[in-house]
């Protein structure tokens, strides 16, 4: 077998796939599907596929792809089996790296046998011929055959429809033997439908032993005590050596995962780390090597204790920067380069700071290193460059940014990432840090300081770094460029058209490379985008998006109501609100009728959730929104049964008035506190309904719930709410589970029925101000968009106008630094920097509407009675 070079493999695989396609028998069809980053080449036989059945997945490493074309694909064609295969080597690498999701690892070929008999025959034929050495296991499947490269899963084949669960998540549908539709869910435990009988004998699962199993290497036993990390690559456990009780760390990796075109994978990288640790033995730079089992993919090192440097408070992070640079200088003196240097790959223990995760490290001068890196830390010379110490110095620059801002710069858009880091530092008047980062990030590697020189510069600069960091929260301007905000908002609205799909004049938005099915909800679907565009029209006093609104509303009106998803953000209630806004705006009785039908269906449901996001409280709040839009009391009247259900289910949990979560959201039935899934959002909905209907008991329950959060649901320092009554927390700036969402609910509750007192709002807002991060992702749900909405609302309160104006100016400035171009238009990334989507709550139209509302001077939240009433009002005539 000839093995081409890694670079040549990409070309030769494409050539081999083209040649294979040219030899297909008559009647076969082929097409390319998907898109960046996962692309498939589909091969369809002349026969008809069943709608569902047992899929066969053939696993392979990137280095196996030429053999895959020669051995596996012809056998599929010989049996008349429809299949798809990764269209290029990059797709193989991304799949095996988990970039399409953990459950998709190893699925290089997916075959669709027309019967159980054909499947059994294929397994026998392929198992005899296909025995790759580095193919990863497929986590969602049952292993079959004895070669370790064949896996099966029962699932939908093509065109079987979809099922939306109660939380609004859309799944492909499976039909049970009794005719019911159930979601086709891919787990990472290999679970299959109970009613699907496996037609072939399962094989023994391979890979690391079960999490709590004893590990034995060279006759020495190690016992795992506590999981420290687990992902698609494997797991890391704190453990002890049984013979003497010494604490150690056990790192285990799966075969074939994160494999590349050069033959590296997670296990070979572990072996590379072993070699590096041997070279560093006794240096104090890293933990000491204890044991290694290459067959099992297991490495044992000493436990030095301590935490990642990113976990420490800001001033402590800054204090350690000289030590970090000095440790890197010592590593370079040993002739080694780390190549994945970041704060998460450090451990600050009681005696020293050490470097960890040296899987990518290499001796200086290595010409073909492992070509992997972390975004924002990879130097301009790239991961394929000959290994030199300046590569680490570039990474140290990004470590400085992280230490100063408290947020990993990997969350910034990758285009001009270095410039964005410097821009953010200057935005906060962090001039000393900006200067140091600029030096470290010089495009010319020879112009970067050495790690030893940087150590001294950091020592000299430490007082200035600390002083500027302490002053930074108050150093931003309280104004912003209104013209830019308006222009960026309009451009993002236009960018949504890049994702628009039209048919017969109706529109919806979708991204087939990410989702097979279109979502309807306010959170991440058509209804939310419709509301976004209506907001842009209203706030900016333009009519540019009226046709988009019309087309989206007509598409929604044609759709049947979701069977299970009735919530405000995830289902029928939110769709009804969007249809009502469009119906009033356009003067369309048919759209208003569609809104009423949707909402009547939702209001009569016995939904399992009680929360604002996908449950009963969201239905109640939607009733208030509909009444504002339609100018009636109809919506509030319909939801009375949901209000009664919420009253009945209320309880006290560690002092907080709360409601148990739906098990589809949290299988433990935890009790949440925040806006999306907990007490704050439910209380807001109750306050609004009680104030509108004059129900004193409901207003009282809402008030008790809100006050119980202030008294029993805050963190110890009072700057945040607990995410759950059990004590878990999310960052304070998040809308869903943080203090930002709590304030959002408090302020809307007060507007509805004067439930919260001024002192409560004042206290929470003051502490929230102190907890504001320097940087977050752009979204409404988890980042800058949601913070900007909260501060716009606070600007309406006399005691907060100056502070709120300053925060609004600084948040608009951050959005300006976070924006990037998509096909020439302005967009922002979602929670994941590589994902761009036009959604309201988790996509780029959320930041756009916040810019528009800030430029308008509005203090109204988007999903509020007052604002949606304005959006639904037809523009005044000339």
CSV table of C-alpha atoms in Angstrom, one decimal, residues 519-529 567-571 574-575 839-842:
chain,number,residue,atom,x,y,z
A,519,UNK,CA,-36.8,26.1,13.6
A,520,UNK,CA,-39.8,28.4,14.1
A,521,UNK,CA,-39.2,29.8,17.6
A,522,UNK,CA,-38.2,33.2,19.0
A,523,UNK,CA,-35.0,31.9,20.4
A,524,UNK,CA,-33.3,30.5,17.2
A,525,UNK,CA,-35.9,30.5,14.4
A,526,UNK,CA,-38.1,32.3,12.0
A,527,UNK,CA,-40.4,34.0,14.6
A,528,UNK,CA,-37.4,35.6,16.3
A,529,UNK,CA,-35.9,36.8,13.0
A,567,UNK,CA,-43.3,27.9,24.8
A,568,UNK,CA,-42.7,31.6,24.2
A,569,UNK,CA,-39.1,31.2,23.0
A,570,UNK,CA,-39.3,27.7,21.6
A,571,UNK,CA,-42.8,27.0,20.2
A,574,UNK,CA,-43.7,32.8,20.3
A,575,UNK,CA,-44.9,32.0,16.8
A,839,UNK,CA,-31.3,34.2,15.0
A,840,UNK,CA,-32.6,36.7,17.6
A,841,UNK,CA,-31.5,35.2,20.9
A,842,UNK,CA,-28.4,33.3,19.9
